[in-house]
Coordinates of C-alpha atoms in Angstrom, one line a residue:
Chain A
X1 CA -8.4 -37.0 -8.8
X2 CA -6.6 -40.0 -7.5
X3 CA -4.3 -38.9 -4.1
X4 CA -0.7 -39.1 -4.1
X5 CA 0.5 -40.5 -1.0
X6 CA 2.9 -43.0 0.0
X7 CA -0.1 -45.6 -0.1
X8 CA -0.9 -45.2 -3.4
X9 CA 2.8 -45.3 -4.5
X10 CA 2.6 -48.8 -3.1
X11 CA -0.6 -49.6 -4.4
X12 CA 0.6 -48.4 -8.0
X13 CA 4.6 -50.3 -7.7
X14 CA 2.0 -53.6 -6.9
X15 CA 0.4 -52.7 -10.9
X16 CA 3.9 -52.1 -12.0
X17 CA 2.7 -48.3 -12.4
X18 CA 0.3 -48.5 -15.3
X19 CA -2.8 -47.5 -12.8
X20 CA -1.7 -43.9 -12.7
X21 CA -4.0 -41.1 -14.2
X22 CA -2.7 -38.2 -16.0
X23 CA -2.0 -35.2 -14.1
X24 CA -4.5 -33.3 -16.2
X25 CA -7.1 -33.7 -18.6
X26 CA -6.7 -31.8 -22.3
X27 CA -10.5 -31.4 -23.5
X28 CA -11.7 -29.6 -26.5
X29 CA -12.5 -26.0 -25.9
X30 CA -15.7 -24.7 -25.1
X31 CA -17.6 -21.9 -26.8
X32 CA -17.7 -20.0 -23.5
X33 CA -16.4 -19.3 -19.9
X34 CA -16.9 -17.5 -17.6
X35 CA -13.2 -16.2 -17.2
X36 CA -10.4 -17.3 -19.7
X37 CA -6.4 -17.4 -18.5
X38 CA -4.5 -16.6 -21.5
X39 CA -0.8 -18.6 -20.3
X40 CA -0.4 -21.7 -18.7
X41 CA 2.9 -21.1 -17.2
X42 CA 2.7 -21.0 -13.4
X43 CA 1.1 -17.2 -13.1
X44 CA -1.6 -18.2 -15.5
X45 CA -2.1 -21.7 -13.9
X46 CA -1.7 -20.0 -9.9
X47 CA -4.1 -17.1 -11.1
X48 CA -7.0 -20.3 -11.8
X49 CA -6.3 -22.0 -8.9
X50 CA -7.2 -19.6 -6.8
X51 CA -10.0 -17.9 -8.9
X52 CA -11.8 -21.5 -8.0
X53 CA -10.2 -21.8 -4.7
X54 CA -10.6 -18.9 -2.9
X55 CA -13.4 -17.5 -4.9
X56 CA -15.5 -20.6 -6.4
X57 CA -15.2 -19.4 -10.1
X58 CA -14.4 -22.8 -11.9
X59 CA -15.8 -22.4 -15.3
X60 CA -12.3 -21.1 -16.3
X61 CA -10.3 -21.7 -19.2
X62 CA -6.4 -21.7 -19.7
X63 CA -5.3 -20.8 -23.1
X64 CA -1.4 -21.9 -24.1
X65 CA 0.2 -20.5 -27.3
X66 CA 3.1 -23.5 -26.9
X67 CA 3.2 -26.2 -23.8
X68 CA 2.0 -25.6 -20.3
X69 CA 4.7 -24.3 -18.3
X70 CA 7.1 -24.2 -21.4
X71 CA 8.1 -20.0 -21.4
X72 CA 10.0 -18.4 -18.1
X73 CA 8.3 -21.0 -15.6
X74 CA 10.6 -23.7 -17.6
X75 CA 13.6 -20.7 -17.9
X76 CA 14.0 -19.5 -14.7
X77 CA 17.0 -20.2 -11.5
X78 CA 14.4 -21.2 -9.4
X79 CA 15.3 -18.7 -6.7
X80 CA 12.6 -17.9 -3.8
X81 CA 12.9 -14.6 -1.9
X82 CA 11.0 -11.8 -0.1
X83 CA 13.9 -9.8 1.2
X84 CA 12.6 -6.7 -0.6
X85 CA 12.9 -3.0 0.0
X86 CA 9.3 -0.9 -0.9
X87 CA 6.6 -2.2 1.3
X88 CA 4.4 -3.2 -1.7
X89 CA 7.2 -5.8 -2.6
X90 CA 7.6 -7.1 0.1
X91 CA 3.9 -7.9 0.6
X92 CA 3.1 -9.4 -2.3
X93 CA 6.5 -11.5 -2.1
X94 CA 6.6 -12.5 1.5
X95 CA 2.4 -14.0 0.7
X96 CA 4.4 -15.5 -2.2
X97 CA 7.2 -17.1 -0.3
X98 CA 4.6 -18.1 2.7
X99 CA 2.1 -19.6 0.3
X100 CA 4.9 -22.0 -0.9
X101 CA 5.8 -23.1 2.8
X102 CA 2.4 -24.9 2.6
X103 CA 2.3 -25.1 -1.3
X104 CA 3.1 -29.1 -1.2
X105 CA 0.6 -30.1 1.2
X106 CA -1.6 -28.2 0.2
X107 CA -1.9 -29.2 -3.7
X108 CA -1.3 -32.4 -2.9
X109 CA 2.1 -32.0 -5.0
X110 CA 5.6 -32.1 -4.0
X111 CA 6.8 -29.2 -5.3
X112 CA 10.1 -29.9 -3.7
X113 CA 10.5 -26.0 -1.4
X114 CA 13.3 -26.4 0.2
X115 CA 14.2 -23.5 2.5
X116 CA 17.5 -23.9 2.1
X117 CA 18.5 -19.9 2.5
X118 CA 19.3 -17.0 0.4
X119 CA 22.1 -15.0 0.6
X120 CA 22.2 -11.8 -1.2
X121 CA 26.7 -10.6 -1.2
X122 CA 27.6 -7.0 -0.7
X123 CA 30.4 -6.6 -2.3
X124 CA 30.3 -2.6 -2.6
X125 CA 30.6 -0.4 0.8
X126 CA 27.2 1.4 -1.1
X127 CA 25.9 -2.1 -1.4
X128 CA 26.4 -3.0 2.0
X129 CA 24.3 0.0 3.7
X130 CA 21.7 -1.0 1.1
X131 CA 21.1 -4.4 2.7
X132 CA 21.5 -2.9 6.3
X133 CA 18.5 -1.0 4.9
X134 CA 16.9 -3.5 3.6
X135 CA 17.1 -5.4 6.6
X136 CA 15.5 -3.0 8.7
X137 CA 13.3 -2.6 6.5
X138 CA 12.5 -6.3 6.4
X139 CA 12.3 -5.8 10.6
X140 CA 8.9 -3.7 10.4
X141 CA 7.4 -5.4 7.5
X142 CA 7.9 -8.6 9.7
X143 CA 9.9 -10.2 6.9
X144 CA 12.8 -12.0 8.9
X145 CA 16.3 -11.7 7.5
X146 CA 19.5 -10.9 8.8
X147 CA 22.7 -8.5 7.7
X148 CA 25.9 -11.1 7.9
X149 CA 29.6 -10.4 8.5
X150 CA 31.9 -12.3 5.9
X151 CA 32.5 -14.9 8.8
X152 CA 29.4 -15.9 8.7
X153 CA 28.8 -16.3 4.7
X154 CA 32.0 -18.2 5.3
X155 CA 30.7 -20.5 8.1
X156 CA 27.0 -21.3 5.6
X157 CA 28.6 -21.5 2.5
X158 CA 32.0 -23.0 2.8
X159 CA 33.1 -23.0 -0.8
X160 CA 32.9 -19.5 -0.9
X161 CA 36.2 -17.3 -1.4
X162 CA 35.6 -14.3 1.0
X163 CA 38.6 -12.2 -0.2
X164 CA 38.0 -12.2 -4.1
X165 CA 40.4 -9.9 -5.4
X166 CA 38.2 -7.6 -7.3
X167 CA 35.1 -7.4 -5.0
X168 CA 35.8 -9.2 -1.3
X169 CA 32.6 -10.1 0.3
X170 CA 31.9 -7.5 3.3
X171 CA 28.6 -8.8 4.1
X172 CA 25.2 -10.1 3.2
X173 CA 21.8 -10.2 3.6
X174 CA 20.7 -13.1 4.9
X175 CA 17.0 -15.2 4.4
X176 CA 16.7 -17.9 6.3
X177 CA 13.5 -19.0 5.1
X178 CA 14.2 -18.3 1.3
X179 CA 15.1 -21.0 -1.2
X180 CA 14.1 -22.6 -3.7
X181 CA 11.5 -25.4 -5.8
X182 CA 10.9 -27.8 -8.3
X183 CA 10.2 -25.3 -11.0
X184 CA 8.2 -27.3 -13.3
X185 CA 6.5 -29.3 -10.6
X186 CA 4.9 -26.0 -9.9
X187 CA 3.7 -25.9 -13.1
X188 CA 2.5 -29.4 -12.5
X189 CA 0.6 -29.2 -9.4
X190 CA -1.5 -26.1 -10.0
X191 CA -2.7 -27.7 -13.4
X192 CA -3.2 -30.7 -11.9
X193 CA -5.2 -28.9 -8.7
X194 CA -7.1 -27.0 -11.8
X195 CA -7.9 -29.7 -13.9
X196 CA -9.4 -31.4 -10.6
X197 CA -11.7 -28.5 -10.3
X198 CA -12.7 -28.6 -13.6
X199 CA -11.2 -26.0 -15.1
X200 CA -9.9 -26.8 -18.9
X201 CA -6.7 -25.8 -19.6
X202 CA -6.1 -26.2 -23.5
X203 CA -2.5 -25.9 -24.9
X204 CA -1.1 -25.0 -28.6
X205 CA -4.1 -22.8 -28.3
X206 CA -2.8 -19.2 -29.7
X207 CA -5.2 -16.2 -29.2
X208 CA -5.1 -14.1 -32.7
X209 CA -7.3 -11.5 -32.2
X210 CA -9.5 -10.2 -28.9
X211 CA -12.9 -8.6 -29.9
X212 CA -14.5 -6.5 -27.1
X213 CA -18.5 -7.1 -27.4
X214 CA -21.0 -4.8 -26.6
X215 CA -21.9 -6.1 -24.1
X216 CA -19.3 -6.0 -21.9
X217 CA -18.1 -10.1 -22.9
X218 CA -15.3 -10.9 -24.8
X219 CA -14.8 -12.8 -28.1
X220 CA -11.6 -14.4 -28.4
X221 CA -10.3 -15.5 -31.7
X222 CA -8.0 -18.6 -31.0
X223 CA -6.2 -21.4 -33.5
X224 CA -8.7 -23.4 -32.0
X225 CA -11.8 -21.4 -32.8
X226 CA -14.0 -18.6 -31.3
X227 CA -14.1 -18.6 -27.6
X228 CA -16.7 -16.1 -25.2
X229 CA -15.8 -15.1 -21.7
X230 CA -17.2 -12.5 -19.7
X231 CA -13.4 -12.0 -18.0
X232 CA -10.0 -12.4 -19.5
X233 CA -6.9 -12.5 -17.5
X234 CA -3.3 -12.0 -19.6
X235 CA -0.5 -13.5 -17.6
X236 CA 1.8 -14.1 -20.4
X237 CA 5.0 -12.4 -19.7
X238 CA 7.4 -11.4 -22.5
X239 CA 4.4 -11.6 -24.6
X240 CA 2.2 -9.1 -22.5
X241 CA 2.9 -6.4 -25.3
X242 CA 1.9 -8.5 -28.0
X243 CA -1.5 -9.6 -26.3
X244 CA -2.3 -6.1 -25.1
X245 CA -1.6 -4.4 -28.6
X246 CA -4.8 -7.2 -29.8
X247 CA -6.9 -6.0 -27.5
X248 CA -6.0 -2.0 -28.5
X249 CA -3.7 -0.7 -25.8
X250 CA -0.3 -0.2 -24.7
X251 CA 2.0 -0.9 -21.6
X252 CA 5.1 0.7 -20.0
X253 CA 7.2 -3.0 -20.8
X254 CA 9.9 -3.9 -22.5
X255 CA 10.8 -7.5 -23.2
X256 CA 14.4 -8.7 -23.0
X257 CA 16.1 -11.8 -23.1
X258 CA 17.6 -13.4 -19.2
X259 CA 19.7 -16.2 -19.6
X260 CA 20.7 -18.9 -17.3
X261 CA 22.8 -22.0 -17.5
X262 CA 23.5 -25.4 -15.1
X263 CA 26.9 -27.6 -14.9
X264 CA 27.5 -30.8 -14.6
X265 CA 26.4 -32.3 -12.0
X266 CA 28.7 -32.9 -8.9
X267 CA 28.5 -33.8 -4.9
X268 CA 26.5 -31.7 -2.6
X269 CA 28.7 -29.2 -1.4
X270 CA 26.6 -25.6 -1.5
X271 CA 23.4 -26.1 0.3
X272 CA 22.5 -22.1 0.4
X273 CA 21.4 -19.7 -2.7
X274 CA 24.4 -17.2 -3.3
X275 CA 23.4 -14.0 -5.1
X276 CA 26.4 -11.6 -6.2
X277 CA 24.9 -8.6 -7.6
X278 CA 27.2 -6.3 -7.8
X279 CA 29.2 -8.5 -10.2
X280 CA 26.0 -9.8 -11.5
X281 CA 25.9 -13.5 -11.2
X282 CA 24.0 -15.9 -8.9
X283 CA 24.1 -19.5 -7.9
X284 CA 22.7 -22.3 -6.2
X285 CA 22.9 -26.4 -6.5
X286 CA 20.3 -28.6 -7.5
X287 CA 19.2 -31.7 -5.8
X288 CA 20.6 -33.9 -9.1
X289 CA 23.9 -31.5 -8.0
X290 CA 24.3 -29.4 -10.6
X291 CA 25.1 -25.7 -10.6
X292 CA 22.2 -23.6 -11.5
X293 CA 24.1 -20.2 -12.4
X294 CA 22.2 -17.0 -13.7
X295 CA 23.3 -13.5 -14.4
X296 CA 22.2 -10.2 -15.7
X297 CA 19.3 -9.5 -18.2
X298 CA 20.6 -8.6 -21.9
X299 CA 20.5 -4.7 -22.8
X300 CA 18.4 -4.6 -26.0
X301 CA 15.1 -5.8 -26.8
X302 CA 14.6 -9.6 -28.3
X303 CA 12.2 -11.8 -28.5
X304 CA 14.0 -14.9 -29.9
X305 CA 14.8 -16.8 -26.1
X306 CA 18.5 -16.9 -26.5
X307 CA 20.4 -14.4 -25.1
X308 CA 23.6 -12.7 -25.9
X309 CA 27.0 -14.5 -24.9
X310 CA 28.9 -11.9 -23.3
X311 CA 26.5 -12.5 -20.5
X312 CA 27.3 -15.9 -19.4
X313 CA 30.8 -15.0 -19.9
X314 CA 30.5 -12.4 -17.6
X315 CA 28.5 -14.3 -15.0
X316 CA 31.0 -17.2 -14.9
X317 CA 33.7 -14.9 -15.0
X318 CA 32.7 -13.2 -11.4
X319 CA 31.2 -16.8 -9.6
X320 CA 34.7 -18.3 -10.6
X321 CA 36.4 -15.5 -8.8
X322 CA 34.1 -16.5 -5.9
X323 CA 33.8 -20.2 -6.0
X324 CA 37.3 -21.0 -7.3
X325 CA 35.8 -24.8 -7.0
X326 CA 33.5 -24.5 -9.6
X327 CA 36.5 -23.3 -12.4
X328 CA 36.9 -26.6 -14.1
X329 CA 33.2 -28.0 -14.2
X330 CA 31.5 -28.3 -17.5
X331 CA 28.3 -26.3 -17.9
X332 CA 25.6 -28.9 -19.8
X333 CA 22.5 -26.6 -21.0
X334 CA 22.2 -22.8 -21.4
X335 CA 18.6 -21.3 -21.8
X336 CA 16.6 -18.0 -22.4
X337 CA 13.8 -16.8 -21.2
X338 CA 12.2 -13.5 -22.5
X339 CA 11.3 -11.3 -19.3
X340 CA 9.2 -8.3 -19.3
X341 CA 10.6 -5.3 -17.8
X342 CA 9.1 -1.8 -16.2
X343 CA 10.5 0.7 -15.6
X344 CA 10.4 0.8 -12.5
X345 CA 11.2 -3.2 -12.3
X346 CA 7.8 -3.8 -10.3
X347 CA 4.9 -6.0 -11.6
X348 CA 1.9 -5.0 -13.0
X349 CA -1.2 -6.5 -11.7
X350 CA -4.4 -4.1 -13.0
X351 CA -7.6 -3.4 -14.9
X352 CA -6.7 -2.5 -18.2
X353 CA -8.5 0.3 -20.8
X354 CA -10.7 -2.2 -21.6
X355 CA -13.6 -3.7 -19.5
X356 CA -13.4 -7.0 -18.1
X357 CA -9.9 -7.1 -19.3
X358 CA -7.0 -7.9 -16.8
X359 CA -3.4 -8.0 -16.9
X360 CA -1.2 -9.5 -14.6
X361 CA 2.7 -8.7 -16.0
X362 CA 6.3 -6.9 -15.7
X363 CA 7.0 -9.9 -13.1
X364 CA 10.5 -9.1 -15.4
X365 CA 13.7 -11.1 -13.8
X366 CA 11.6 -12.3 -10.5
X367 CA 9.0 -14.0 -11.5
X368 CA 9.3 -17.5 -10.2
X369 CA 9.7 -16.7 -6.6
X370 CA 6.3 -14.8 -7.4
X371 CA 3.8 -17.0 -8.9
X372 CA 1.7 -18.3 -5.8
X373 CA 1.1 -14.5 -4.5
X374 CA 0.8 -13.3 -8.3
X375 CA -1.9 -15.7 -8.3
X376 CA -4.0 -15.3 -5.3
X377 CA -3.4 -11.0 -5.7
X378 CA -4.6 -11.5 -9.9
X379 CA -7.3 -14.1 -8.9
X380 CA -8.7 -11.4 -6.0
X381 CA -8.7 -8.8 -8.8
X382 CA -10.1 -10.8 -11.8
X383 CA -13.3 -12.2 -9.3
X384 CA -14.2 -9.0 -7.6
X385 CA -13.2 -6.7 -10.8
X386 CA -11.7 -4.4 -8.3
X387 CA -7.5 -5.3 -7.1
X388 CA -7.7 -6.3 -3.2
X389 CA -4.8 -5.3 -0.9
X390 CA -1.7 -6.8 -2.2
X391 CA -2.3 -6.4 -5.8
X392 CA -3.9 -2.0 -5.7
X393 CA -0.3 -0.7 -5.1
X394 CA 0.8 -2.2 -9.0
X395 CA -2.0 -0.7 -11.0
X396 CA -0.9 0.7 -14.7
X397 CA -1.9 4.4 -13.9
X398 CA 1.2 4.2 -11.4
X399 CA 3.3 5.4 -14.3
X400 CA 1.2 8.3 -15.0
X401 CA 1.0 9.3 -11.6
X402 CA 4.4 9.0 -10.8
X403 CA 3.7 6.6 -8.1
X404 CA 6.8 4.3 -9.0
X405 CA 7.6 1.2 -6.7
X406 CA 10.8 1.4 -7.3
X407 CA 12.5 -1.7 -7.0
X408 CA 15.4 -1.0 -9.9
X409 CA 17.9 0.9 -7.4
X410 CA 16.6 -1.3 -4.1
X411 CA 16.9 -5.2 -5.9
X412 CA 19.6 -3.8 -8.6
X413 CA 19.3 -6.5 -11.4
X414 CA 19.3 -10.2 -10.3
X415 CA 16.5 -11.7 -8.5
Chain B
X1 CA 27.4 -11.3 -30.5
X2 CA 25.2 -8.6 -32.1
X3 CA 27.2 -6.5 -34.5
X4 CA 26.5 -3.2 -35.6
X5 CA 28.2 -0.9 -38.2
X6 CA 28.5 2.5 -36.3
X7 CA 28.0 5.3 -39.1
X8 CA 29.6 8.0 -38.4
X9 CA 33.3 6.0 -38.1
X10 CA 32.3 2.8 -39.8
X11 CA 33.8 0.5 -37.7
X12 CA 32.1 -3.0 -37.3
X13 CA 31.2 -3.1 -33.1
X14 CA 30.2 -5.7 -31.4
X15 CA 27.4 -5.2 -28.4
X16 CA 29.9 -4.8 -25.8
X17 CA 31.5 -1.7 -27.4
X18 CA 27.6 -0.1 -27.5
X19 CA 25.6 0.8 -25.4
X20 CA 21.6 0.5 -25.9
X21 CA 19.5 3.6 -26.1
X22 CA 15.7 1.9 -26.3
X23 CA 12.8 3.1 -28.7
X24 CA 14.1 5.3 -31.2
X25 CA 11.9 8.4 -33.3
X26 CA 10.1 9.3 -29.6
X27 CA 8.4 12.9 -30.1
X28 CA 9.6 15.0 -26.8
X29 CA 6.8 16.6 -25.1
X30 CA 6.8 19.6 -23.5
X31 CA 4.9 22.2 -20.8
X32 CA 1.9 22.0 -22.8
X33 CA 2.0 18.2 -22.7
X34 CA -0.9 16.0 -20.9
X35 CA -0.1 13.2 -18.7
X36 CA -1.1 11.1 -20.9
X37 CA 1.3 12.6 -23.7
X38 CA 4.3 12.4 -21.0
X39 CA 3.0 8.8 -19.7
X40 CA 3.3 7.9 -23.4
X41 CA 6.9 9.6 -24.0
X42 CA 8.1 8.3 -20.8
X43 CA 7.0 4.8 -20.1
X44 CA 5.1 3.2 -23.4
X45 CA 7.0 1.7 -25.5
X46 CA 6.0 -0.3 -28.8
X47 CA 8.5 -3.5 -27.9
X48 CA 7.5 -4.8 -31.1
X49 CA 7.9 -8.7 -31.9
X50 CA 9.6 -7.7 -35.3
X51 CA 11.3 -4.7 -36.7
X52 CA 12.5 -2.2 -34.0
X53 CA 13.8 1.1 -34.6
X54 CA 16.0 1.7 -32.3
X55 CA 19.3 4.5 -30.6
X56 CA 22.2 2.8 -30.0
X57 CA 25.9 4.8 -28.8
X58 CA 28.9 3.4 -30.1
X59 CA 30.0 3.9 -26.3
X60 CA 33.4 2.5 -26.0
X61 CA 34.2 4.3 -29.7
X62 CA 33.2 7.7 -31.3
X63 CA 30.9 7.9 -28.6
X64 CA 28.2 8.8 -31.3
X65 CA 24.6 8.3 -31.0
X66 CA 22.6 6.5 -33.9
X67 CA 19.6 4.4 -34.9
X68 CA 19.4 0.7 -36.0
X69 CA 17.0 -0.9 -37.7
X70 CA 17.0 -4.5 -36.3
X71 CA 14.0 -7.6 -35.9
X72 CA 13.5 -8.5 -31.9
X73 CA 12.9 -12.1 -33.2
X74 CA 15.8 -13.1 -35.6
X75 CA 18.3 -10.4 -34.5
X76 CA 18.5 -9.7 -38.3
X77 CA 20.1 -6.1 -38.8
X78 CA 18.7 -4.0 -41.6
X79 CA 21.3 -1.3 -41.4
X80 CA 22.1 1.9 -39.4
X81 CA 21.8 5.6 -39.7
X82 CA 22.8 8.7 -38.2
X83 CA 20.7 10.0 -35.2
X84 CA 19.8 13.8 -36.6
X85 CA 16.8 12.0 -38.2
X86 CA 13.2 11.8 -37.9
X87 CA 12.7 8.5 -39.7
X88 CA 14.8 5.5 -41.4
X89 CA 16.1 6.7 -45.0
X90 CA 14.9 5.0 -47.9
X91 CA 17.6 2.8 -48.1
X92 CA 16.8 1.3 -44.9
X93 CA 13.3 1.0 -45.8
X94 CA 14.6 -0.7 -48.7
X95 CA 16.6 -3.1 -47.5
X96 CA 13.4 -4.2 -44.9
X97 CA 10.8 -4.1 -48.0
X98 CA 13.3 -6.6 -49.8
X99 CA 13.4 -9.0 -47.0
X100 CA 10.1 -8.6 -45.7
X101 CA 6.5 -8.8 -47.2
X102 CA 3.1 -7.0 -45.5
X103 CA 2.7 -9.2 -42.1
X104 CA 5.5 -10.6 -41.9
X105 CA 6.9 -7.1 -41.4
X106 CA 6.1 -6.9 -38.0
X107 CA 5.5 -3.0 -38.2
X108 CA 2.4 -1.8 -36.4
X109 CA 0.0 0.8 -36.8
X110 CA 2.2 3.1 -34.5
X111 CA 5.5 2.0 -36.3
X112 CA 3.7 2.4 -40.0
X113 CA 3.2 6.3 -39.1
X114 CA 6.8 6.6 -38.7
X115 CA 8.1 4.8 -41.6
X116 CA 5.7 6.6 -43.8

């Protein structure tokens, strides 16, 4: 793999830029590995990464039904937080949001972090005490955020209309260190980083059937032929149910549709994430200056990646009642994504009934702030067959047992 | 805008009149239960890519619970039926049989045992 750097830039603008290699390579399949990915989006591809990184397993495969990075890591707001309530969350988040500090550098990738901050709005006098709780909560789990006073959401985001007649901002939680990424160039740089370790990640590649073997390996029937592993991670999202009913079992998910839409682009003038959730609806400016806007998940279940309408109505309903300068901009693209929910709105990363089967899923409307820690916790549990620290607290049996992170009341419905 | 016919007063509502109830046709388990009968009333759920069965209340209306028969993937609806049943009547079933052929059905072996 050729290194990106400032030199080579030069080098390549000297060739007029034909010397550059592709980011990744796109071989055949093989008849076996030792661990196949089923989902190349950035769980799948973060989950391979550090399989060969931390752990030296590199004869991996990463199976695609449609284009790498093409389902919720292409759908998604972007947003990067930790600010969680339960401890488990916040662990598994705060890795996440640490590991893309470094993620850049250490890929080789600009994935473009850019700590910009991330306020979450209380808008309720309940919601309020909830982030004061939160915030000390964040205190002993050494997570550092703040609880604001509407001054000072006033002084960071300027555009902001502190006295909305329906819901006046009271307060907010504050991250400092949150923000957000180049979603796609996420994507990018762990299949890049992969296909450098030799790793093959192989798209339009469907699995149709999963046939548990005697002896303890897997036979995967794909569009692409017959494929043996001796591990299978599923990190496929909205599809998790889908997958898992193939390989014979069932999981407490239910996939709905989460949409988002961005303007037209206009001059820099909101350089922190806003998150309203009480009147469901968040927002944050790209660096090509559009308004990335997202809202609340739909109620039914759907598979179909479009979402109902009433939703964006809704969302752009409250953020113009909060960003009055945002009433007359054109919205360009509107997308869907279809998110798995728990019920108890906290991943699942887990052995499954099946040996040598793992399943890394319920991520639901937080996903993308997750994938680097989603990654190292799934690759720790798919090498060592048994979950490590940050991934044991999200096993499957945690519905049976009634040992619920509960994460529906403490992050409400936007993430 | 997903649009359903509530049956008891017939009116045409759209989504934001109703309110979803989930997975229809659950069996309730009691005392006697397992955990894994209650883990399996509780939390798993078939979230089929294809025909759901599924409660609905006409909310913001009559008020009324009932069950829809709807696809997850084209948002097709294949009618709607009161909710003191234990599975679709026929004329659901037909209506789904006319527009659907074995696969393409998207019923599953837990879904089959409840149309049958």
């Amino acid at each position: 793999m050729k290194k990106y750097s400032l030199f080579s830039l030069v080098r390549q603008s000297l060739n007029y830029h034909t010397g550059w290699e592709r980011a990744w390579k796109s071989p055949e399949p093989k008849e076996s590995y030792d661990v196949v990915i089923v989902g190349a989006g950035g769980h799948g591809l973060a989950t391979a990464y550090y399989l060969g990184k931390n752990h030296g397993i590199k004869n991996v495969a990463i199976l695609e039904k449609g284009w790498l990075g093409g389902g919720n890591t292409g759908r998604n707001t972007t947003i990067i937080r930790s600010n969680y309530l339960q401890d488990a969350s916040a662990a598994i988040y705060e890795k996440s949001r640490s590991l893309y500090e470094t993620l850049s550098q250490d890929m080789n990738y600009n994935i473009m972090f850019s700590p910009r901050g991330v306020m979450m709005l209380a808008q309720t006098h309940h919601e309020a005490r909830g982030y004061q709780r939160i915030n000390s909560a964040n205190v002993i789990q050494g997570i550092k955020t703040e609880y604001i006073l509407p001054d000072q959401v006033k002084e960071l985001c300027k555009i902001i209309n502190i006295d909305c007649p329906r819901y006046p901002i009271l307060g907010a939680l504050w991250q400092p260190r949150g923000g957000t990424a180049r979603h796609d160039a996420v994507a990018w740089g762990y299949a890049r980083a992969c296909s450098d370790m030799g790793m093959d990640i192989i798209q339009k590649c469907e699995v149709t059937d999963i046939n548990p073997q005697t002896n303890g390996a897997l036979e995967l029937q794909t569009s692409r032929g017959k494929i043996r592993c001796k591990k299978l991670g599923m990190v496929v999202a909205g599809h998790s149910g889908v997958l898992a009913e193939k390989a014979g079992f069932r999981l407490p998910i239910e996939s709905v549709a989460l949409q988002a839409l961005v303007s037209e682009p206009v001059k820099p003038c909101l350089d922190v994430v806003v998150m309203a959730n009480t009147v469901h609806g968040y927002i944050s400016q790209s660096d090509k200056g559009e308004m990335v806007i997202g809202g609340g998940a739909d109620q039914f279940n759907n598979y179909s990646q479009r979402g109902s309408f009433i939703h964006i109505e809704n969302t752009v309903r409250a953020l113009v009642e909060m960003f009055p300068i945002i009433s007359r901009l054109k919205m360009l693209r509107q997308w869907g994504g279809i998110v798995d929910m728990t019920g108890d709105r906290s991943p699942i990363i887990s052995k499954t009934p099946v040996d040598n089967i793992f399943i890394n899923c319920g991520w639901g409307t937080g996903g993308f702030k997750s994938i680097p820690g989603s990654g190292w916790a799934m690759a720790e549990l798919v090498a060592k067959g048994e979950p490590g620290v940050l991934a044991s607290p999200f096993s499957l049996d945690r519905f049976k047992e009634g040992r619920f992170i509960d994460e529906s009341v403490a992050a409400g419905v936007a993430h | 805008m997903l649009k359903l016919v509530c049956p008891y007063c017939g009116i045409e509502a759209d989504e934001t009149e109703l309110v979803s109830g989930g997975e229809a046709h659950l069996k309730r388990e009691g005392p006697d239960s397992t955990d894994d009968d209650f883990e399996g009333y509780l939390f798993l759920r078939e979230n089929p890519k294809g025909i759901i069965l599924e409660r609905w209340r006409h909310a913001m209306g009559c008020g009324k619970w009932f069950h829809v028969a709807r696809c997850t993937v084209t948002q097709e609806v294949f009618g709607t039926y009161p909710a003191q049943t234990l599975k679709p009547p026929p004329r659901i079933m037909e209506v789904i049989k006319s527009r659907r052929t074995g696969q393409e059905t998207g019923l599953n072996s837990d879904n089959a045992e409840k149309f049958s």
